[in-house]
Amino acid sequence: MSKLEQTINSIKPVNPAFYEKAQKRLDNLTKPQGSLGRLEQFAARIVAVSENTKPVLNKKAIFTFAGDHGVADEGVSAFPKEVTPQMVLNFLRGGAGINVLARHAGVDVVVIDIGVDYEFGNTDGLVHKKIIRGTKNIRKGPAMTQEEAIKCIEVGIDLANEYAKKGYRIFGTGEMGIANTTPSSAIAAVFSKRTVEDVTGRGTGIDDGAFKNKVRVIEDAIKINKPNPKDPLDVLAKLGGAEIAGIAGLVLGAAANRIPVVIDGFISTVGALIAYELCPTVKDYMFAAHTSVERGHWIMLEKMDMKPILNLNMRLGEGTGAALGISLIEAGVKIYNEMATFGEAGVSDRNDGKEQEAVNLPPQTLSGGQKSEAGR
Amino acid sequence: MSKLEQTINSIKPVNPAFYEKAQKRLDNLTKPQGSLGRLEQFAARIVAVSENTKPVLNKKAIFTFAGDHGVADEGVSAFPKEVTPQMVLNFLRGGAGINVLARHAGVDVVVIDIGVDYEFGNTDGLVHKKIIRGTKNIRKGPAMTQEEAIKCIEVGIDLANEYAKKGYRIFGTGEMGIANTTPSSAIAAVFSKRTVEDVTGRGTGIDDGAFKNKVRVIEDAIKINKPNPKDPLDVLAKLGGAEIAGIAGLVLGAAANRIPVVIDGFISTVGALIAYELCPTVKDYMFAAHTSVERGHWIMLEKMDMKPILNLNMRLGEGTGAALGISLIEAGVKIYNEMATFGEAGVSDRNDGKEQEAVNLPPQTLSGGQKSEAGR
């Protein structure tokens, strides 16, 4: 059995009993039940995914996969192709958007060359996993072979296994690849059965003429390659993206290791969709970080019935949305872990018979260990 | 001239030239222009509000004002009135939702007794500014006198002045007061000219019968008190809330000190609306943290043309939404401060003629100071 098959076989649905355990504690904290809304749901999901009633998200990583795209030759992006390796080096020096937001959220960034059309040599800090030097131009034929696509997926699986072993508790996805909204829209169109125009956006910011061209290029790519929507590996190999395949693998590996994975924006969601088409159970392990401006994004989230955490009109990729999403999920987990219960705090519960250990004032009868933060 | 009048007179509109300065830097960072969406807008606003092109949000505080409400006697809340002081003590020990989320966001919590119907004595860490021991029952008459309302506002102004002097760079609002969604809906109805039912929600979680009763109580309170919507102090004194007045004062004081202030949920937004009715220019200084589940919240945000940052179905108050909002605003400011420019990073700009200092590969020609985070 291949590594990919093995991984898929080891993914099990999340045990709903853990949701109930988590909810029981959440309902006993000093707040009206459910009043922290989605933060409470995040906490319950983390408990259920990790099967741990005392989860702590102390080690967090975002995996930013970089790859190039032959279809960039068709003028589908506002930026030249050399920006892919330039941005990889920017990531390694900590000067990119993902570095700033990951630092803010206390998340490590792992930068992977999975398919950049540039020779980095011994560049320090880069994870060297180059499977291809960019995809081929999908307007003319398949992006890569199916063997290459599987190898790219396995890079993601291997990283998930490695970082699970290192004790990481939550993953985020990210990517960099000039022109990669083009294969992403192509894949989104195939799986969603929507028109190309429905799922195509402006990427890094192209004008009307370039947009029309982009739609035509994607339509041609689908016509020439004839991807089979029933066969996710066929779609992936033909329409491509090494970084998209890496993300699909990371999602599968995360689920196999019972690690929650936060999906960044449009391109990451395409990677997640490939994983989902291969094994729908991965959905139990995924969070959607945000809705990006890209039109196809929302359609895919709906297809997987995923509700994004944020909507801040972002469209950068790299994992930037995932960093912010992880911080909000961690906020929910801290609520679950750190808030006092009604009993601990000596706070009266509701008027309507659900009362429990209501301790009366004055304050000196109250106990509790945490130091005041007032005037800190 | 009174302190309130003086404060209002010293509030000046934000200088738009600073938005342009900020946008110029944002547009030169290594990302497609505008691709970090609202994060970029947050940064530009902070630059403009503070008139500082290198703003750092290192000192942050949320002010949680606590007050009681005579109208609690009408059975409008699911929780008994003694929960107000109990929760104040929970805040001081760090066990409440606001404590957890403020720690997560690196924000200090300042807890103020501005109108709790309980004698705290020398309780450590509490800011003792009690103006009233709860409001009077607004179904029977005014909540407080206009003099008391002004004193409560001035508590907020004084705190804003004090924390501005201490070097704090951003404020958030918060509150605690059993039954305080009732005066909040009453005030929202008066200013928005909507029906009471339009702006009334379930608060901490009352059932259908209690909800109908709550609407009736609010309708009665408006009928009996006849607040004049053209006179914000009249509305505030008659329908009341010491903590709502304190928040109004904090907003006015923040604007006078050119400090951005993040408005929490429904009740905080009512306080912000009072400030806005007294001096519409405060809007330049406010951020709306989130949309709460409370129905009146959205209506007031629309009235002030404010777009909330988050929508996580929260309805706890205390400042919990403000803590998360502050963290996202700080993320935007860090983007502005810490990202590399195209020139610094040696990344090529767009294809379409906006190119600037594009540095060619290989990597050794690139400069830049930040350490790689990969594998950190």
Coordinates of N, CA and C in Angstrom, one line a residue, chain B residues 12 30 81 101 105 143 165 176 209 249 312 330-331 334 368:
Chain B
K12 N -10.8 67.1 17.8 CA -10.6 67.6 16.5 C -10.7 66.4 15.5
T30 N 6.0 44.4 0.5 CA 6.1 43.2 -0.4 C 4.9 42.4 -0.4
K81 N -29.4 39.8 40.5 CA -28.6 41.1 40.5 C -27.3 40.9 41.2
L101 N -9.2 36.7 27.5 CA -9.0 37.2 26.2 C -8.0 38.4 26.2
A105 N -4.4 38.8 24.2 CA -4.1 39.9 23.3 C -3.1 40.9 23.9
A143 N -33.6 57.1 35.6 CA -32.5 56.2 36.1 C -31.7 56.9 37.1
K165 N -1.9 59.7 29.8 CA -0.7 60.3 30.4 C 0.3 59.1 30.7
M176 N -20.1 45.5 32.8 CA -20.7 44.4 33.5 C -21.9 45.0 34.3
G209 N -41.5 34.3 27.1 CA -42.3 35.1 28.1 C -41.5 36.3 28.6
G249 N -18.0 58.6 28.4 CA -16.9 59.5 28.8 C -15.6 59.0 28.3
L312 N -18.5 36.7 15.5 CA -18.3 35.4 16.0 C -19.5 35.0 16.9
E330 N -3.8 45.5 16.1 CA -2.3 45.5 16.3 C -1.7 44.7 15.2
A331 N -2.3 43.6 14.7 CA -1.7 42.8 13.6 C -1.5 43.8 12.4
K334 N 1.4 46.0 13.0 CA 2.7 45.3 12.8 C 3.0 45.1 11.3
G368 N 18.8 42.6 4.0 CA 17.6 42.6 4.8 C 18.0 42.1 6.2

